[in-house]
CSV table of C-alpha atoms in Angstrom, one decimal:
chain,number,residue,atom,x,y,z
R,1,UNK,CA,-44.4,45.0,-34.6
R,2,UNK,CA,-43.0,42.4,-37.0
R,3,UNK,CA,-41.2,39.2,-36.4
R,4,UNK,CA,-38.8,37.8,-38.9
R,5,UNK,CA,-38.5,39.4,-42.3
R,6,UNK,CA,-41.5,41.6,-41.8
R,7,UNK,CA,-43.5,40.2,-44.8
R,8,UNK,CA,-46.4,39.4,-42.4
R,9,UNK,CA,-47.4,41.9,-39.7
R,10,UNK,CA,-50.6,42.5,-37.7
R,11,UNK,CA,-52.7,45.4,-38.8
R,12,UNK,CA,-55.4,45.5,-36.0
R,13,UNK,CA,-54.8,46.7,-32.5
R,14,UNK,CA,-55.6,43.3,-30.9
R,15,UNK,CA,-53.3,41.6,-33.4
R,16,UNK,CA,-50.5,44.0,-32.4
R,17,UNK,CA,-51.1,43.4,-28.7
R,18,UNK,CA,-51.1,39.6,-29.2
R,19,UNK,CA,-47.9,39.8,-31.2
R,20,UNK,CA,-46.2,42.0,-28.6
R,21,UNK,CA,-47.2,39.5,-25.8
R,22,UNK,CA,-45.9,36.6,-27.9
R,23,UNK,CA,-42.6,38.4,-28.5
R,24,UNK,CA,-42.1,39.0,-24.7
R,25,UNK,CA,-43.1,35.4,-23.9
R,26,UNK,CA,-40.7,34.1,-26.6
R,27,UNK,CA,-37.8,36.0,-25.2
R,28,UNK,CA,-38.5,34.7,-21.7
R,29,UNK,CA,-38.9,31.2,-23.0
R,30,UNK,CA,-35.3,31.3,-24.4
R,31,UNK,CA,-33.6,33.5,-21.8
R,32,UNK,CA,-34.8,31.7,-18.7
R,33,UNK,CA,-33.3,28.3,-19.6
R,34,UNK,CA,-30.1,30.0,-20.8
R,35,UNK,CA,-29.7,31.7,-17.4
R,36,UNK,CA,-30.3,28.5,-15.5
R,37,UNK,CA,-27.7,26.6,-17.7
R,38,UNK,CA,-25.2,29.5,-17.4
R,39,UNK,CA,-25.6,29.6,-13.6
R,40,UNK,CA,-25.1,25.8,-13.4
R,41,UNK,CA,-22.0,26.1,-15.5
R,42,UNK,CA,-20.6,28.9,-13.4
R,43,UNK,CA,-21.2,26.8,-10.2
R,44,UNK,CA,-19.4,23.8,-11.8
R,45,UNK,CA,-16.4,26.0,-12.8
R,46,UNK,CA,-16.2,27.4,-9.2
R,47,UNK,CA,-16.4,23.9,-7.8
R,48,UNK,CA,-13.5,22.7,-10.0
R,49,UNK,CA,-11.4,25.7,-8.9
R,50,UNK,CA,-12.1,24.8,-5.2
R,51,UNK,CA,-11.1,21.1,-5.8
R,52,UNK,CA,-7.7,22.2,-7.3
R,53,UNK,CA,-6.9,24.2,-4.1
C-alpha cells in the first residue's frame, strides 16, 4: 500500500496494517464532513423551493 507518489512505502506487515488503517481513517475524515455539508446544502435548496411556492 502506498500513498502519494509511492516513493515511500511500508515493508513490514505491521507497517502495512497501520498504513491501511490510516488510509481508511483519512477517507472517513474527508467524506463525513462532505456528506454533512452536502446534506445541509440539499436541505437549504429544498427549503428555498418551498418558499417560492
